[in-house]
CSV table of C-alpha atoms in Angstrom, one decimal:
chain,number,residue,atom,x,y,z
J,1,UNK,CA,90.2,100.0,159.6
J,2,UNK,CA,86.5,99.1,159.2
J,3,UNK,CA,85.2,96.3,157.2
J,4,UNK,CA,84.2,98.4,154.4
J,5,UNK,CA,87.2,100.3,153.7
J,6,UNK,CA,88.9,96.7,153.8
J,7,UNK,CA,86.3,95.5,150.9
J,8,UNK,CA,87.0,98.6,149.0
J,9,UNK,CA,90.7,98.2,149.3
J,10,UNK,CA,90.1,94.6,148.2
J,11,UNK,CA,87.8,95.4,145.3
J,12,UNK,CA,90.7,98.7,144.1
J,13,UNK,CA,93.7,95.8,143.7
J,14,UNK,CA,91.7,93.2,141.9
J,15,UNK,CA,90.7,95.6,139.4
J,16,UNK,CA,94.3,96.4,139.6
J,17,UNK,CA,95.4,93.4,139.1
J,18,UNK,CA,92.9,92.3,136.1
J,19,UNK,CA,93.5,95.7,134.2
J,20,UNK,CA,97.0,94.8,134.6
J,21,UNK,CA,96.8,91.4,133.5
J,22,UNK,CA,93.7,91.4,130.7
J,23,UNK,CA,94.1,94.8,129.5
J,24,UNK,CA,94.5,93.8,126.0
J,25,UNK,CA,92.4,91.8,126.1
J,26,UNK,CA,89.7,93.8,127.6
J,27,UNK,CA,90.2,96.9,124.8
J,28,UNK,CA,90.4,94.7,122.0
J,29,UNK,CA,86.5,93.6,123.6
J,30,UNK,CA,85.7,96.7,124.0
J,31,UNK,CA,86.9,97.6,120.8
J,32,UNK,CA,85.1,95.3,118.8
J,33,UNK,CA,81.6,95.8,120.8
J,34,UNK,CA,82.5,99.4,119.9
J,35,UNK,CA,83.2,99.0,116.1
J,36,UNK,CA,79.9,97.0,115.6
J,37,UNK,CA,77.9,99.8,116.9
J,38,UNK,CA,79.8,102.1,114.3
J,39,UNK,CA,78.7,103.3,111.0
J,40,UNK,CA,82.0,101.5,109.0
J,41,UNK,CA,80.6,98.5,110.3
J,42,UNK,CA,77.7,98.6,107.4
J,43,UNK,CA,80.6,98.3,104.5
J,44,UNK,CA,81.8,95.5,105.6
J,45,UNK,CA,80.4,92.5,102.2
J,46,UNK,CA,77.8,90.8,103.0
J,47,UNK,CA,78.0,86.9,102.5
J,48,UNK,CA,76.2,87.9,98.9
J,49,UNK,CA,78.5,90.0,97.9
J,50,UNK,CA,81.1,87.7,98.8
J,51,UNK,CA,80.0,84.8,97.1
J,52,UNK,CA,80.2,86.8,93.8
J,53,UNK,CA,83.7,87.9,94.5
J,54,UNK,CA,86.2,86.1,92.3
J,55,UNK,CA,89.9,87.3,93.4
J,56,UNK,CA,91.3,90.8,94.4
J,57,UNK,CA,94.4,92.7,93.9
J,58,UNK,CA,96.0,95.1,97.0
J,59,UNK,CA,97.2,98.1,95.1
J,60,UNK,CA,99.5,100.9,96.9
J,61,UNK,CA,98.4,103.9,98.1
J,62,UNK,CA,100.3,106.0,96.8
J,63,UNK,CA,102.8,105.4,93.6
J,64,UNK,CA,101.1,102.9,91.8
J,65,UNK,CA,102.4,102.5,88.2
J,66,UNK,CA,99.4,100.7,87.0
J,67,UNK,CA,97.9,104.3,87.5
J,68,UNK,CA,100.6,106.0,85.1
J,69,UNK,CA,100.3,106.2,81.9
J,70,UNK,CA,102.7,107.2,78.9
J,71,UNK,CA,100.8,108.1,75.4
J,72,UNK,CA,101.2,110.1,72.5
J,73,UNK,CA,104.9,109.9,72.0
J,74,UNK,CA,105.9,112.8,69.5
J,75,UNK,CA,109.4,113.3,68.1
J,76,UNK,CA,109.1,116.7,67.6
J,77,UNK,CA,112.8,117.6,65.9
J,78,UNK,CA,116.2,115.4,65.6
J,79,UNK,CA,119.2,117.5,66.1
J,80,UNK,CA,123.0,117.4,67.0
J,81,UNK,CA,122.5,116.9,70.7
J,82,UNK,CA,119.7,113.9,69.9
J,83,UNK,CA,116.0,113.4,69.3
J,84,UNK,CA,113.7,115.9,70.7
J,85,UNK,CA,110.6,114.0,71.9
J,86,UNK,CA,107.7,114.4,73.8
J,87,UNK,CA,104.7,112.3,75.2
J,88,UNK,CA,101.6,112.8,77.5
J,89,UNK,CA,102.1,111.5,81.3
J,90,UNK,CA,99.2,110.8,83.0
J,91,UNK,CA,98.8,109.7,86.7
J,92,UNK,CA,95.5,108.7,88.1
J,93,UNK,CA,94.4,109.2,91.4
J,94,UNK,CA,96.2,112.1,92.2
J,95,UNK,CA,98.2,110.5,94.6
J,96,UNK,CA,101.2,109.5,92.5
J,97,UNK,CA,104.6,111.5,92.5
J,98,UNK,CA,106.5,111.9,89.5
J,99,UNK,CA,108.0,108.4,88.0
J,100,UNK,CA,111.6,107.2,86.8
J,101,UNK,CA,111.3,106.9,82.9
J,102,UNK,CA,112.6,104.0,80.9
J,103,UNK,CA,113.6,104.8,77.6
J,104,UNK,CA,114.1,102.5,75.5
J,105,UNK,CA,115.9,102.3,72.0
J,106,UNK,CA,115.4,100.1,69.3
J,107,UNK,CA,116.7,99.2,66.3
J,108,UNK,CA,114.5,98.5,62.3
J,109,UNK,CA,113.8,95.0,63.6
J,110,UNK,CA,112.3,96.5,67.1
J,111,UNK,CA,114.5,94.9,69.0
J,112,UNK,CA,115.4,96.2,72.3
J,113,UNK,CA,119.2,97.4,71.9
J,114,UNK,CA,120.1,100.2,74.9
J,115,UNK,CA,117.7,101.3,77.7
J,116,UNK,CA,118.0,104.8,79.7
J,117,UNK,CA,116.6,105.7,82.9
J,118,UNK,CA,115.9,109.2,84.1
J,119,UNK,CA,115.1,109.7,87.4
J,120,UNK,CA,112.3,112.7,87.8
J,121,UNK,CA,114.5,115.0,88.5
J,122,UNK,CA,115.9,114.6,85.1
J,123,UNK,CA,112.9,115.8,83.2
J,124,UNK,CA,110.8,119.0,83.2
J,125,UNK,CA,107.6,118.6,85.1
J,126,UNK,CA,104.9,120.9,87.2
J,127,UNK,CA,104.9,119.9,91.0
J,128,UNK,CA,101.8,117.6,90.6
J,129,UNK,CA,101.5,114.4,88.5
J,130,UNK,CA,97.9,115.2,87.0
J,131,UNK,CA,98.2,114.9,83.0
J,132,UNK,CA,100.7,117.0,81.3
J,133,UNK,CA,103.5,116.9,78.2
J,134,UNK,CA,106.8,116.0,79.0
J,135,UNK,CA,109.9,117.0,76.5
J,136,UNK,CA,112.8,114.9,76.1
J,137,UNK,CA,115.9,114.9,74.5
J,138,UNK,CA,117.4,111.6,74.1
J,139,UNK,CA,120.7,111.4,72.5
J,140,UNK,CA,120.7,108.6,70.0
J,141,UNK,CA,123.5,106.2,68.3
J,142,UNK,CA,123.7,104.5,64.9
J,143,UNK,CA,121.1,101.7,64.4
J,144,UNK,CA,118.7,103.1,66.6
J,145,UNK,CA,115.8,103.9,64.9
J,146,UNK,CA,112.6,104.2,67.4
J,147,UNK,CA,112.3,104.4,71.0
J,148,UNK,CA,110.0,103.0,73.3
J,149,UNK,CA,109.0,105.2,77.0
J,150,UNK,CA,108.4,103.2,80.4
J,151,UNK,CA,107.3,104.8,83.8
J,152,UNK,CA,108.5,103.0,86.9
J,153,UNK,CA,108.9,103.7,90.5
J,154,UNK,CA,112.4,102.7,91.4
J,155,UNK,CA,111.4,99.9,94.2
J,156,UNK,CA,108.1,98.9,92.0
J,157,UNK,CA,107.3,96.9,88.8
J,158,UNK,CA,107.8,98.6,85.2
J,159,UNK,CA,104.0,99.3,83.6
């Protein structure tokens, strides 16, 4: 074997051997020499912007109930089979699925005295949570006089 097929043998297993032992460490560089060059790397705040920043919130995605809303609660009729109501939901972003609904019932003094929950598939809705009326009918017991309508997502916080 000549002397230059042994160097180029040599130089083959010690890149080897450093990909195999600093590979991670060698994309994450070339990673990061990468995403400097790129155009996200403009967004990033500046130590201005920074300086004026007071606190932040991480929000979801997807399913945030600060993004729903319920208003304009109507009850349309009272019958035998309860109170007919109906109210505007409203989901923002467009990326929200339909919510759970806490209803709750209260009595003249507006205290809180049973709650119901309906899961979306207990309502009539469209197949995107944009801004539409909802219709209800909530069966109702003696002493409850008014009701009061939550969204939630089961494994979230109430609105």
């Amino acid at each position: 074997m000549s002397l230059f097929n042994k160097i180029l043998v040599m130089l083959v297993l010690f890149v080897a051997v450093t990909a195999a032992l600093f590979g991670p460490e060698l994309k994450d560089g070339v990673n990061d020499w990468l995403d400097k060059k790129s155009p996200a790397a403009d967004e990033i705040l500046s130590d201005m912007d920074l300086r004026h920043l007071r606190g932040f919130a991480l929000r979801p995605e997807e399913n945030d109930i600060q993004l729903v809303s319920v208003t304009g609660l109507r009850i349309e009729s009272v019958q035998a089979d309860g109170v007919h109501a109906s109210f505007v939901l409203s989901g923002g972003g467009g990326r929200n699925s339909f919510p759970s609904l806490r209803v709750k019932l209260l009595n003249s003094k507006h205290q809180n005295v049973r709650d119901m929950e309906l899961g979306p598939s207990n309502y009539v809705h469209s197949e995107k949570l944009e801004k539409e009326r909802i219709s209800l009918v909530v069966p109702v017991r003696q002493g409850e006089k008014s009701m009061v309508i939550e969204p939630f997502y089961p494994n979230g916080e109430a609105s």
